[in-house]
XYZ file of C-alpha atoms in Angstrom:
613
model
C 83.183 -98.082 -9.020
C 82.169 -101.289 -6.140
C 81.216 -104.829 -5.846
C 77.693 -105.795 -6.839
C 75.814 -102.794 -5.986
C 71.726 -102.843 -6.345
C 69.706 -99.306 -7.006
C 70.595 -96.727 -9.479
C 75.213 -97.778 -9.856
C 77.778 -97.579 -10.659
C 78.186 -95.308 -12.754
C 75.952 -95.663 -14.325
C 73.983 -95.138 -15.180
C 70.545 -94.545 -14.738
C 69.131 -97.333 -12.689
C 71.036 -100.412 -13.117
C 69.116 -103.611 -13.811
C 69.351 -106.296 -12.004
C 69.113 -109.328 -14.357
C 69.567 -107.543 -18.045
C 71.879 -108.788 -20.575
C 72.869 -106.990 -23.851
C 75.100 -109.086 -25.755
C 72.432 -112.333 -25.022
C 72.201 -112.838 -29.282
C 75.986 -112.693 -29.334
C 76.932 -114.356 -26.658
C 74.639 -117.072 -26.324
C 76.529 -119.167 -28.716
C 79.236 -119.370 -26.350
C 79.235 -123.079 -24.819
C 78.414 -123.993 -21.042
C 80.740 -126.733 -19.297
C 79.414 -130.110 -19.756
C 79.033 -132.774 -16.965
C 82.207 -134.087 -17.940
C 84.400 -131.480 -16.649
C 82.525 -131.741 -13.573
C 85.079 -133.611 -11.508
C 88.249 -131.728 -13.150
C 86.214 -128.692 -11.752
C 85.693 -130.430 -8.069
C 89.379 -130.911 -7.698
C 90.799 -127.139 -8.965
C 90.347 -124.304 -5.889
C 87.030 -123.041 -7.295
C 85.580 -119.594 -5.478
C 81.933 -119.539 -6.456
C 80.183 -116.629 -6.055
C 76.406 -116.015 -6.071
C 75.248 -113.001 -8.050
C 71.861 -111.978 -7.591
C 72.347 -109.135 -9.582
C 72.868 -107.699 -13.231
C 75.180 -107.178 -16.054
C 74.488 -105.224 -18.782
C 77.724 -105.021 -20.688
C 81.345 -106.671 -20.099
C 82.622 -104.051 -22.429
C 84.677 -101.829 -20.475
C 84.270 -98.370 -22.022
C 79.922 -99.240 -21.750
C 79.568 -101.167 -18.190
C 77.778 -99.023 -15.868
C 76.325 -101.703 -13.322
C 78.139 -102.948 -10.254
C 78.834 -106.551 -11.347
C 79.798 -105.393 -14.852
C 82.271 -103.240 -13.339
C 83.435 -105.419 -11.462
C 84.633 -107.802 -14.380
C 86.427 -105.515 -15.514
C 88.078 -105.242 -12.141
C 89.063 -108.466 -12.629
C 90.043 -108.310 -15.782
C 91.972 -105.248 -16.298
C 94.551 -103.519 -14.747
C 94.029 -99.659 -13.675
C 96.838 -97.172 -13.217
C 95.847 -97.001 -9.465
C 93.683 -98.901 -7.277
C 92.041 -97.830 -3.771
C 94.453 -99.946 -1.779
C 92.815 -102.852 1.139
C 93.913 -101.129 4.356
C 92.439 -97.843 3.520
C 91.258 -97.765 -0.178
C 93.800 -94.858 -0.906
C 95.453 -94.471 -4.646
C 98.013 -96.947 -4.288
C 100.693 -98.282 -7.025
C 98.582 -100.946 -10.051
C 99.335 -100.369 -13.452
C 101.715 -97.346 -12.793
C 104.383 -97.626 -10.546
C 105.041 -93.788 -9.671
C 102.818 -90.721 -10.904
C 103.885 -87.098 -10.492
C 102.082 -83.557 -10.738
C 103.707 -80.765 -12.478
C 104.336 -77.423 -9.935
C 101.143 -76.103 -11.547
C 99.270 -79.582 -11.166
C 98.042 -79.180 -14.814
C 100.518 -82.618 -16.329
C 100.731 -85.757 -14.631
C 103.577 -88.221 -15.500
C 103.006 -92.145 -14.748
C 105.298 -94.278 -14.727
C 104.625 -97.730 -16.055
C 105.122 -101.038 -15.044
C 107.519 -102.834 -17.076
C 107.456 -106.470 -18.027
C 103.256 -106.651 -17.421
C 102.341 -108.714 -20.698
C 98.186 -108.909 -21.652
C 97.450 -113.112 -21.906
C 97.821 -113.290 -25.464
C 101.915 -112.482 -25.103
C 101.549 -109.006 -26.445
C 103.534 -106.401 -23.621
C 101.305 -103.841 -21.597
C 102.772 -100.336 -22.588
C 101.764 -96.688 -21.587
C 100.305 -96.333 -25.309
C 97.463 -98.848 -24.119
C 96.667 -96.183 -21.649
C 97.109 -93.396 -24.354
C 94.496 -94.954 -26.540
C 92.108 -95.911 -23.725
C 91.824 -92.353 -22.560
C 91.941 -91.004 -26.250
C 88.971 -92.903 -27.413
C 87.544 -91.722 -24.510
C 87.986 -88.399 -25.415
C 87.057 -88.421 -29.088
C 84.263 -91.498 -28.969
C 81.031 -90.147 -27.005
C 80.310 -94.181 -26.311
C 83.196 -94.523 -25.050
C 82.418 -91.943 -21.961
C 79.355 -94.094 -21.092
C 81.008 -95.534 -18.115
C 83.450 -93.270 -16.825
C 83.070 -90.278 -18.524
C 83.659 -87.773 -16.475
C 87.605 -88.510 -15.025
C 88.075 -87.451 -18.588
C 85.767 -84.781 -18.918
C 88.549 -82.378 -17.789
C 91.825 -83.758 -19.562
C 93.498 -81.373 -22.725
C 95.476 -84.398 -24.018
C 97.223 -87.718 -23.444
C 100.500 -88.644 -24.632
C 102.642 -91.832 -24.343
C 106.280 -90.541 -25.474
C 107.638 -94.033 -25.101
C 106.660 -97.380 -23.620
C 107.051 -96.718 -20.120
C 106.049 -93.434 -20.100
C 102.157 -91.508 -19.896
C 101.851 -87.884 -19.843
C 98.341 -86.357 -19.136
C 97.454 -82.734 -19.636
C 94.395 -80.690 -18.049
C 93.172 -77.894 -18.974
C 92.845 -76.976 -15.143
C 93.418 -78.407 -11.956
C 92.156 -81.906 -11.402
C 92.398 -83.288 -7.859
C 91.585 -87.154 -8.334
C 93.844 -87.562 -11.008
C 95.676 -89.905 -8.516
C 92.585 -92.196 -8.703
C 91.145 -92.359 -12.307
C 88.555 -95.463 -12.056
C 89.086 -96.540 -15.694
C 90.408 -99.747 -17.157
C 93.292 -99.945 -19.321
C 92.294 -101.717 -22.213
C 94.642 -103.495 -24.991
C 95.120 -101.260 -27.948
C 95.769 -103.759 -30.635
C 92.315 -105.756 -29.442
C 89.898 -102.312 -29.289
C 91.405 -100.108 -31.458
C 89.751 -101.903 -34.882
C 86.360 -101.451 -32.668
C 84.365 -98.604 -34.935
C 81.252 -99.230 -32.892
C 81.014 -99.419 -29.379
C 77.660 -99.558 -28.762
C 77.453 -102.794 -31.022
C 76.814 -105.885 -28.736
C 80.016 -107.585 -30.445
C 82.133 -105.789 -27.947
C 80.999 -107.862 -25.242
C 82.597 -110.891 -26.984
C 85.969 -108.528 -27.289
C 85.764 -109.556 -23.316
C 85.041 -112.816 -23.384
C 88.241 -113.627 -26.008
C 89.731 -113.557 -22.610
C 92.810 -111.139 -23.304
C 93.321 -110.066 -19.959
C 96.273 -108.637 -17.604
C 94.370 -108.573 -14.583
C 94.212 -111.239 -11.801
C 91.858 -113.247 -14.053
C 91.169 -113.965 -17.390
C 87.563 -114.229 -18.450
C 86.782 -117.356 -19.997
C 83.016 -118.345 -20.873
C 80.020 -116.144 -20.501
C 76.346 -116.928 -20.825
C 73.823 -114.327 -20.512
C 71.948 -114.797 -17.161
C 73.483 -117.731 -16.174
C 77.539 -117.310 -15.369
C 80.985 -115.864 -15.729
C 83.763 -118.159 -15.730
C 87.062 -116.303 -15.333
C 90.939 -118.598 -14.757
C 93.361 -117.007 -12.313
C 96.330 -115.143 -14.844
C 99.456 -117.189 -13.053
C 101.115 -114.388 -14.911
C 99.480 -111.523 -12.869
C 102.690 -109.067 -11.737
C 101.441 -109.020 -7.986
C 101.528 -112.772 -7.579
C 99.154 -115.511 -8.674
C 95.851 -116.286 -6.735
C 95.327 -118.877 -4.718
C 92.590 -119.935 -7.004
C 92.278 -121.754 -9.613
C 89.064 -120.467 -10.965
C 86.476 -117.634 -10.363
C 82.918 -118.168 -11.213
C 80.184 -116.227 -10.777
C 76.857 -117.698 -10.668
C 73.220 -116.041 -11.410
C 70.210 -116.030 -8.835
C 66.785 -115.086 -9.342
C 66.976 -113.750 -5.938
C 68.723 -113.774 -3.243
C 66.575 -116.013 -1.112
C 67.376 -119.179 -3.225
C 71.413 -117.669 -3.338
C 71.199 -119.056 0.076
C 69.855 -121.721 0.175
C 72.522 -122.575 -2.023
C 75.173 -121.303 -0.025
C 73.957 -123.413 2.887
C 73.714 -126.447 0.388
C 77.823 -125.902 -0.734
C 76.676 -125.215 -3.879
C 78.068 -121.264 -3.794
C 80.712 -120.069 -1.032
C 80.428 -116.429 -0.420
C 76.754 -114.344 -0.618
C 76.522 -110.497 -0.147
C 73.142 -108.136 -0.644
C 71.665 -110.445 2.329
C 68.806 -108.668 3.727
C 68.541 -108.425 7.513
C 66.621 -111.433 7.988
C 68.868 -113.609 5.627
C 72.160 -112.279 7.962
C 70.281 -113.101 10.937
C 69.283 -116.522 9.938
C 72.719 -117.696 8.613
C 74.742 -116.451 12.095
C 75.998 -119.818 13.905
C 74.993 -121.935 11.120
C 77.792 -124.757 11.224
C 80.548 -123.771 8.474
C 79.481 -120.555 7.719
C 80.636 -116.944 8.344
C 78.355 -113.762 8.400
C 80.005 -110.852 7.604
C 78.782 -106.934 8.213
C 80.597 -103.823 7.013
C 79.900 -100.115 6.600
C 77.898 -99.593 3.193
C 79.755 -97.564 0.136
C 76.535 -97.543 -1.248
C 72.718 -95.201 -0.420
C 69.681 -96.024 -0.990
C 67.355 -93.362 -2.194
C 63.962 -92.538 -3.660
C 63.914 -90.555 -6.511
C 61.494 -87.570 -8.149
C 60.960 -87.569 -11.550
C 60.863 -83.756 -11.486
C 60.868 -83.284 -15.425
C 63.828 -84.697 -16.315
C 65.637 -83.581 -19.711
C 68.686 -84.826 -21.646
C 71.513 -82.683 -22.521
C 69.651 -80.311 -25.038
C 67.029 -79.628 -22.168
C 64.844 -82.089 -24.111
C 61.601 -83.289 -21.615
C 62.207 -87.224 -21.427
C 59.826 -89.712 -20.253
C 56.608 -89.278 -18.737
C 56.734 -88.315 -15.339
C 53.935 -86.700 -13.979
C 54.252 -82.933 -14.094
C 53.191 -81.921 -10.836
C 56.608 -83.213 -9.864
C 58.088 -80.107 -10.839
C 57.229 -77.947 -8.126
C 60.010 -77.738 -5.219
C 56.954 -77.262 -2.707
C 55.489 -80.520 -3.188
C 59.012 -82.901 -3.390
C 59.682 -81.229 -0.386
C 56.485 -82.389 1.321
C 56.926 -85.574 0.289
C 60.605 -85.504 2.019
C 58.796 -84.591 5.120
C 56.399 -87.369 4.562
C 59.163 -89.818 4.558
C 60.666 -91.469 7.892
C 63.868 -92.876 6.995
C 64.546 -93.615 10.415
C 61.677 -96.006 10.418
C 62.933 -97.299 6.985
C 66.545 -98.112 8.886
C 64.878 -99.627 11.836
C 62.135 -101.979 10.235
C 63.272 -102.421 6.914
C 66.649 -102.460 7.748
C 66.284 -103.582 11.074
C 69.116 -101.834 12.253
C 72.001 -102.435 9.683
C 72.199 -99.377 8.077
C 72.409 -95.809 8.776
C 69.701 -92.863 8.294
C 70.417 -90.870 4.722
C 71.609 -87.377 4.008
C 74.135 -86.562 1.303
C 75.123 -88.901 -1.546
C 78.716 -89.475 -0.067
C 77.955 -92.679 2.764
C 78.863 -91.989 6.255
C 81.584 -94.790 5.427
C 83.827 -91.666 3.725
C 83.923 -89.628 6.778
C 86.046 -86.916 5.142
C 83.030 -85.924 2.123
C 80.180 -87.034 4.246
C 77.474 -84.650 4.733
C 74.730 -85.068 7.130
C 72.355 -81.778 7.304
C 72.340 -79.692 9.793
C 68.835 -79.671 11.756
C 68.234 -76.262 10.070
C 68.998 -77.712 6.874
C 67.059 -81.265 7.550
C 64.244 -81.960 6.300
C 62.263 -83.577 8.919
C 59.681 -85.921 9.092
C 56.654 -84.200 10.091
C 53.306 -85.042 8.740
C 51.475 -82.260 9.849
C 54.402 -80.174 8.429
C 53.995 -81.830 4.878
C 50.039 -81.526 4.965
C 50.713 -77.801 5.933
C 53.497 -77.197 2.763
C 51.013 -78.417 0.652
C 48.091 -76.372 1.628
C 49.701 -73.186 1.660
C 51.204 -74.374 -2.088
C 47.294 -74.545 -3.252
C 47.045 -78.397 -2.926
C 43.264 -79.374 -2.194
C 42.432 -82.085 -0.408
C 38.423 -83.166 -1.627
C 35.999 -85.333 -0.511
C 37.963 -88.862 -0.822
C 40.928 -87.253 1.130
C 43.165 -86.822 -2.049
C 44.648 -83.508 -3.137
C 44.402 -81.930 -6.239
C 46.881 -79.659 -8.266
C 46.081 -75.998 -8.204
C 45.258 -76.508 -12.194
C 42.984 -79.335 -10.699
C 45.136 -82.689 -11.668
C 44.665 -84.928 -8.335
C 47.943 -86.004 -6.588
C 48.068 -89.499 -8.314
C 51.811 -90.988 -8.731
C 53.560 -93.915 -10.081
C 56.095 -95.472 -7.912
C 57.962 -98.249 -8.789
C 61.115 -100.333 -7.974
C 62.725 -103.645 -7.553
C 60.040 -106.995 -7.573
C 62.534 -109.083 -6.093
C 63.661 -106.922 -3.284
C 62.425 -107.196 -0.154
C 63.723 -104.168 0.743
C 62.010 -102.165 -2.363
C 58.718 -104.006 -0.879
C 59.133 -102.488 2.727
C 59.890 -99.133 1.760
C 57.130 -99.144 -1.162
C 54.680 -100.026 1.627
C 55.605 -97.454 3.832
C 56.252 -94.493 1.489
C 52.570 -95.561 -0.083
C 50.993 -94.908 3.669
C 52.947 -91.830 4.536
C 51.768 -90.449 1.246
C 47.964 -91.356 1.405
C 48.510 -89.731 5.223
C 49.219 -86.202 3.490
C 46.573 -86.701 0.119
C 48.784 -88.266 -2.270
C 47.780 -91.615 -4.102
C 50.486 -93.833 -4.994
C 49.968 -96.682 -7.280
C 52.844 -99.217 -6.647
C 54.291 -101.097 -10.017
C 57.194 -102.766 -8.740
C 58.753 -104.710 -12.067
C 61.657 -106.590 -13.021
C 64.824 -105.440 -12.934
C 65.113 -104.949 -16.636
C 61.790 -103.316 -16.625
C 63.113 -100.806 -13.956
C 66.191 -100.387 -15.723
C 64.035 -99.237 -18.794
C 61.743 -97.131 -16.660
C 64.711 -94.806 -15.252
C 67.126 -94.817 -18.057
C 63.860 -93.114 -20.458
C 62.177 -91.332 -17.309
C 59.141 -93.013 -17.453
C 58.235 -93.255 -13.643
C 56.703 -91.134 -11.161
C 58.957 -92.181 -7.662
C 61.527 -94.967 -8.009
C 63.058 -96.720 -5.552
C 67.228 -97.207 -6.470
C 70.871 -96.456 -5.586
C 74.392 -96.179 -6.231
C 77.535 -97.665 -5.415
C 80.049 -94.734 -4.772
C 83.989 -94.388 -4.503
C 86.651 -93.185 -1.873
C 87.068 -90.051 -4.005
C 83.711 -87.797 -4.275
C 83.596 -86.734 -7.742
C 82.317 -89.818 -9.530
C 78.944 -89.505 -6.734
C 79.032 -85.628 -7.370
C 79.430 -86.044 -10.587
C 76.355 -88.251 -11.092
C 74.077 -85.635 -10.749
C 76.069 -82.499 -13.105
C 74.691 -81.370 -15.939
C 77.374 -83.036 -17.934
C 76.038 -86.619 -16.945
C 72.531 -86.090 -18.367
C 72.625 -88.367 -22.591
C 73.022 -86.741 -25.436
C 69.171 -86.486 -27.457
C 70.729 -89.963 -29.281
C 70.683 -91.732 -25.942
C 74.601 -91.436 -25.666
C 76.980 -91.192 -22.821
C 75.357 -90.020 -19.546
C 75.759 -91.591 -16.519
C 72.949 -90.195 -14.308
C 70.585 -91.557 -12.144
C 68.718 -88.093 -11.117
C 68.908 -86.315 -14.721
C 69.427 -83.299 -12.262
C 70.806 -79.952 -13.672
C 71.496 -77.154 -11.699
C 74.444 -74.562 -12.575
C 74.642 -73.519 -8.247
C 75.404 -77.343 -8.194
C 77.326 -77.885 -11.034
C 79.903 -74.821 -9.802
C 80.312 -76.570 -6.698
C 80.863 -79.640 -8.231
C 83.754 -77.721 -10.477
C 85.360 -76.533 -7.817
C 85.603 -79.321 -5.626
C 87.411 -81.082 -8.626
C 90.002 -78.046 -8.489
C 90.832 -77.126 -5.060
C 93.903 -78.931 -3.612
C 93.398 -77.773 -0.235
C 91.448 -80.975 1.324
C 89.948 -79.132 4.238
C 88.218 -76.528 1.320
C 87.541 -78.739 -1.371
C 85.980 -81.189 1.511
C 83.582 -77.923 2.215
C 83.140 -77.731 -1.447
C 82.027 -81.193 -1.657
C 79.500 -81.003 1.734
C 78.055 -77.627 -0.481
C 77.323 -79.608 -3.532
C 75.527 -82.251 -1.346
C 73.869 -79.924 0.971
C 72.699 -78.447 -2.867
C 71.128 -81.087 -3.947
C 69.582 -82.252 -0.747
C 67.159 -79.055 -0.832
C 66.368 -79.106 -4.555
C 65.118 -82.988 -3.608
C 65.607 -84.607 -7.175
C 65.815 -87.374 -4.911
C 65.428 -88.336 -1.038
C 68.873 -90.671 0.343
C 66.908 -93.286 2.471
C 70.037 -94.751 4.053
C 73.102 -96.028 3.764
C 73.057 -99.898 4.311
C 75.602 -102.187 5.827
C 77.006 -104.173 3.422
C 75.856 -108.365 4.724
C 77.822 -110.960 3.706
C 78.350 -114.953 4.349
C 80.676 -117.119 2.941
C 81.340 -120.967 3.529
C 84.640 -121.388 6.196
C 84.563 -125.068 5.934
C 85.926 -124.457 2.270
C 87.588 -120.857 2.562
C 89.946 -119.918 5.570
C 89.613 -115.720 4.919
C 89.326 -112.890 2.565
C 90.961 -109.450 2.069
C 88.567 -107.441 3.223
C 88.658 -103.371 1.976
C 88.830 -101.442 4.367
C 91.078 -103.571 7.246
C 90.707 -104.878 9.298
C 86.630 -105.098 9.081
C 85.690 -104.245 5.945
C 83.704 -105.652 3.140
C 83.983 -109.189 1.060
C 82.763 -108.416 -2.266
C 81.215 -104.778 -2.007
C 84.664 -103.436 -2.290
C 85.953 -100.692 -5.080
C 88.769 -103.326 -5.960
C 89.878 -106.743 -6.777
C 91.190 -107.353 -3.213
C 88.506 -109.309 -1.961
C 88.695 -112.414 -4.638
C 91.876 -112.190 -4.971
C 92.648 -112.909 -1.525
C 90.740 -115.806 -1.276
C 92.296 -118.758 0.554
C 91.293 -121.819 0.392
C 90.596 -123.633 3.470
C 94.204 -125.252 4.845
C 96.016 -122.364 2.631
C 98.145 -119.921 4.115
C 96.982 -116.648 3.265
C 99.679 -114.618 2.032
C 98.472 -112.679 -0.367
C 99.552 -108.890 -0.476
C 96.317 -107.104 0.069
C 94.241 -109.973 -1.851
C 95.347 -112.843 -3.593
C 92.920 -115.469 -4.746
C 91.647 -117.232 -8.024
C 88.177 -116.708 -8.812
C 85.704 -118.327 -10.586
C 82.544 -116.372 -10.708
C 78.803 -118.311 -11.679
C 75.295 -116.891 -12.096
C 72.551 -118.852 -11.521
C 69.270 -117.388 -12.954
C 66.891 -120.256 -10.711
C 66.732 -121.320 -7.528
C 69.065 -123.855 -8.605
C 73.052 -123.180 -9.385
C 73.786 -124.195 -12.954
C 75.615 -127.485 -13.242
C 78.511 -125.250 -14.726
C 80.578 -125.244 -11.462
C 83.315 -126.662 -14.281
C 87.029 -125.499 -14.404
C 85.322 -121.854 -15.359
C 81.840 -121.674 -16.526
C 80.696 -118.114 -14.737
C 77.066 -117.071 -15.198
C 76.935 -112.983 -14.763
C 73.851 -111.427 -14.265
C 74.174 -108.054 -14.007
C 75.213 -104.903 -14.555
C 72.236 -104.733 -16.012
C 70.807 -101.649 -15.183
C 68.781 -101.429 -12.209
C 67.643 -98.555 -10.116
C 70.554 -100.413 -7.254
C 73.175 -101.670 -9.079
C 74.734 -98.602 -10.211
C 78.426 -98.137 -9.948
């Protein structure tokens, strides 16, 4: 899953939101810091950390968006985490796991002596039950559905001990991206689509590196560091996240003190905040893409039509003119302005080994002569005001819409709408909140939409985004797409990627499956963008950064980066990230007075069409 990702996410979903809340009823009750505890809060190591975008649920088994994810990051313990140096499976919850000769049972060893905050001991039948209500509860697949998708059963013979059958091979069983939840706290949960879960979070039973402590829709996320965390303490005393409208006034608070460490700057933000006394830019490679997706009838699992996307859509001929309409070179050079690199498969260029570029038989190249020439020879008319019309006589009019508060949604929506109109399409821009977005995508009700997703070091969660399989049920349950595509040539590559041991084939696999979908265009992968970050060095000496040694901050697909904080005049020892972290959401241009000993504001995981994990 990754840091705060914006476009379609983490998993999920569809695409994320940037500002949405469920739980807001439920958890609105919960109190904000007064003033009082505003000078306790000044004198504990306090890492605030400005969120400009979503969360849409802090319960684990439902939390699709980046942020949301993230919490849970925080919060819970995995069997494995991608490690800092590398992000390779490296030990977390389990100490040791081994494959059977046939690769079909995996046997973790677990940690002894981890206890959950509330006393009760961390045990291998807390895994058991995670993965079994994942298995038996459809709601419970929501977020990472399909590292389960595969498994035959799951067994916890004794404390220390959990046994995992497959019913074939299953390659990133040494990286399952799920939180292990505590048993005796979800197991009395009937519902999990009921917005009381989120408070199940907020209860603050944790054995992570923090414990979440206050929540308030839109606003924050308080979280304490867990001094009883097995790898070590942070170095922090609290974590806060706080909520931004947008990331312009995000900075202006970081340049104010009122936040120490920004990411999802856009170019001109990073530029601006270089040499600026006490602060340090940061740029890494992106594990996210940008893309622009075709609603090209999209259906849920029962091959149901959802939405209303226009129907012309559904012809190949015409999404691929509109690929050769768009320059995504020009979209890295002047939207971007250089920090990014030019899109092809749905694996960034940042995983080297599953990275697929196309080949320049395969490319589709921008060409507007090209794209007014596909479109002619498909029947498309242009008439007398230059627009083209359907061969059943339905003019080329379409709906695109995307992020309001994104610069970067407004550059490419203004140069997509002129490419178009350059080959006799119309495009009507309706860029809308991120929960409007978020709405728009998750029921298909949009034309083009501008999103993206935050992806893994493993492939199959970013294949897997776009099986079959990951389309909801008619009921709106499970699915974690954010193309609705469904192709079976695709969705046999996709199976045997997820079965071949041999890296060098089931890499080849993987590039297939991309190169697949690239030339069915559900959607067009605009770029992959370096991930721009500041934080304040008058107040925090470093950060682990994943990958080492120049890697990201916060857009990481770990814990590493908070947890490493060091205070300014700390010595940073941490073992690939120590820190306490007190995370705050801010929903003005103004941070909430709740910098306290924990208030956090979260504002996302919502879904938006970017902040998909």
């Amino acid at each position: 899953m990754g840091w705060f990702s914006v476009q379609f996410q983490r998993r999920t979903g569809r695409f994320a939101r940037v500002g949405a809340v469920v739980a807001a009823a439920t958890l609105a009750a919960i109190p904000l810091a007064v003033p009082a505890h505003a000078q306790q809060a000044q004198q504990a190591k306090v890492l605030r950390v400005a969120l400009t975008t979503g969360i849409d649920h802090l319960n684990p088994f439902t939390a699709v968006l980046s942020a949301s994810t993230q919490i849970g990051r925080f919060t819970y313990e995995f069997l494995t985490v991608p490690d800092a140096a590398k992000a390779e499976a490296s030990p977390a919850l389990a100490e040791s796991w081994t494959p059977s000769p046939d690769k079909l049972t995996w046997t973790f060893k677990i940690r002894t002596g981890v206890k959950w905050s509330d006393g009760q001991p961390v045990t291998a039948k807390d895994a058991a039950f995670t993965f079994n209500r994942m298995l038996t509860d459809e709601n419970a697949r929501t977020a990472n559905g399909n590292y389960v998708a595969n498994f035959e059963t799951v067994t916890a013979p004794d404390d220390a001990t959990l046994v995992i059958k497959t019913k074939t091979v299953q390659v990133n069983m040494n990286l399952l991206d799920v939180p292990i939840v505590p048993q005796h706290i979800w197991e009395p949960v009937k519902d999990l689509k009921s917005p009381q879960t989120d408070t199940l979070a907020v209860a603050g039973v944790s054995d992570g590196p923090f414990q979440l402590t206050e929540y308030k829709p839109n606003e924050y996320v308080k979280f304490k560091a867990n001094k009883d965390y097995w790898r070590g303490a942070p170095k922090i005393d609290e974590l806060q996240l706080l909520q931004f409208k947008d990331t312009e006034a995000a900075v202006n608070a970081l340049k104010q003190g009122e936040v120490d460490v920004i990411n999802r700057l856009n170019p001109n933000q990073f530029a601006a905040l270089q040499g600026q006394q006490g602060i340090t830019t940061n740029a890494a490679p992106g594990r996210r893409y940008d893309e622009l997706a075709l609603n090209f009838g999209v259906t849920d699992n029962a091959n149901n039509p959802i939405g209303d996307g226009n129907p012309v859509l559904k012809d190949l001929n015409l999404r691929k003119a509109i690929a050769q309409a768009v320059d995504t070179k020009t979209i890295v050079d002047k939207v971007l302005k250089g920090l990014g690199q030019v899109g092809g498969g749905v694996v960034p260029a940042v995983y080297s080994a599953y990275h697929w570029d196309p080949s320049d038989t395969e490319r589709i190249k921008f060409d507007l002569a090209a794209a007014n020439a596909t479109l002619e020879q498909a029947g498309y008319r242009k008439g007398p005001d230059g627009v083209r019309t359907a061969p059943g006589g339905a003019k080329l009019e379409l709906r695109l819409t995307g992020h309001a508060n994104r610069s970067y949604d407004q550059g490419v929506a203004q140069y997509v709408t002129g490419w178009l109109k350059d080959i006799g399409i119309t495009v009507k821009q309706d860029l809308v909140s991120d929960d409007e977005l978020s709405d728009r995508t998750e029921t298909g009700k949009y034309d083009l939409a501008i999103g993206g997703y935050g992806t893994n070091p493993d492939p199959d969660y970013a294949l897997s985004l776009h099986t079959c399989a990951a389309r909801p049920s008619p009921e709106a349950k499970g699915g974690s797409t954010d193309t609705f595509f469904c192709d079976a040539a695709y969705d046999d590559l996709y199976k045997k990627q997820l079965t071949e041991t041999d890296d060098a084939k089931r890499a080849d696999y993987v590039k297939q499956a991309q190169a697949r979908l690239y030339s069915q265009v559900p959607t067009i992968v605009l770029d992959y963008q370096n991930a721009l970050e500041a934080y304040r060095s008058d107040k925090f000496s470093g950060f682990t950064t994943q990958p080492q040694p120049k890697g990201a901050i916060l857009e990481q697909t770990g814990y590493w980066g908070v947890y490493g904080a060091t205070p300014a005049g700390t010595t940073n020892t941490a073992d690939s990230g120590s820190g306490n972290t007190v995370l705050w959401i801010v929903i003005g241009a103004v941070v909430v007075v709740v910098l306290v000993g924990g208030g956090i504001m979260l504002g996302r995981r919502t879904k938006t069409s970017e902040d998909r994990e």
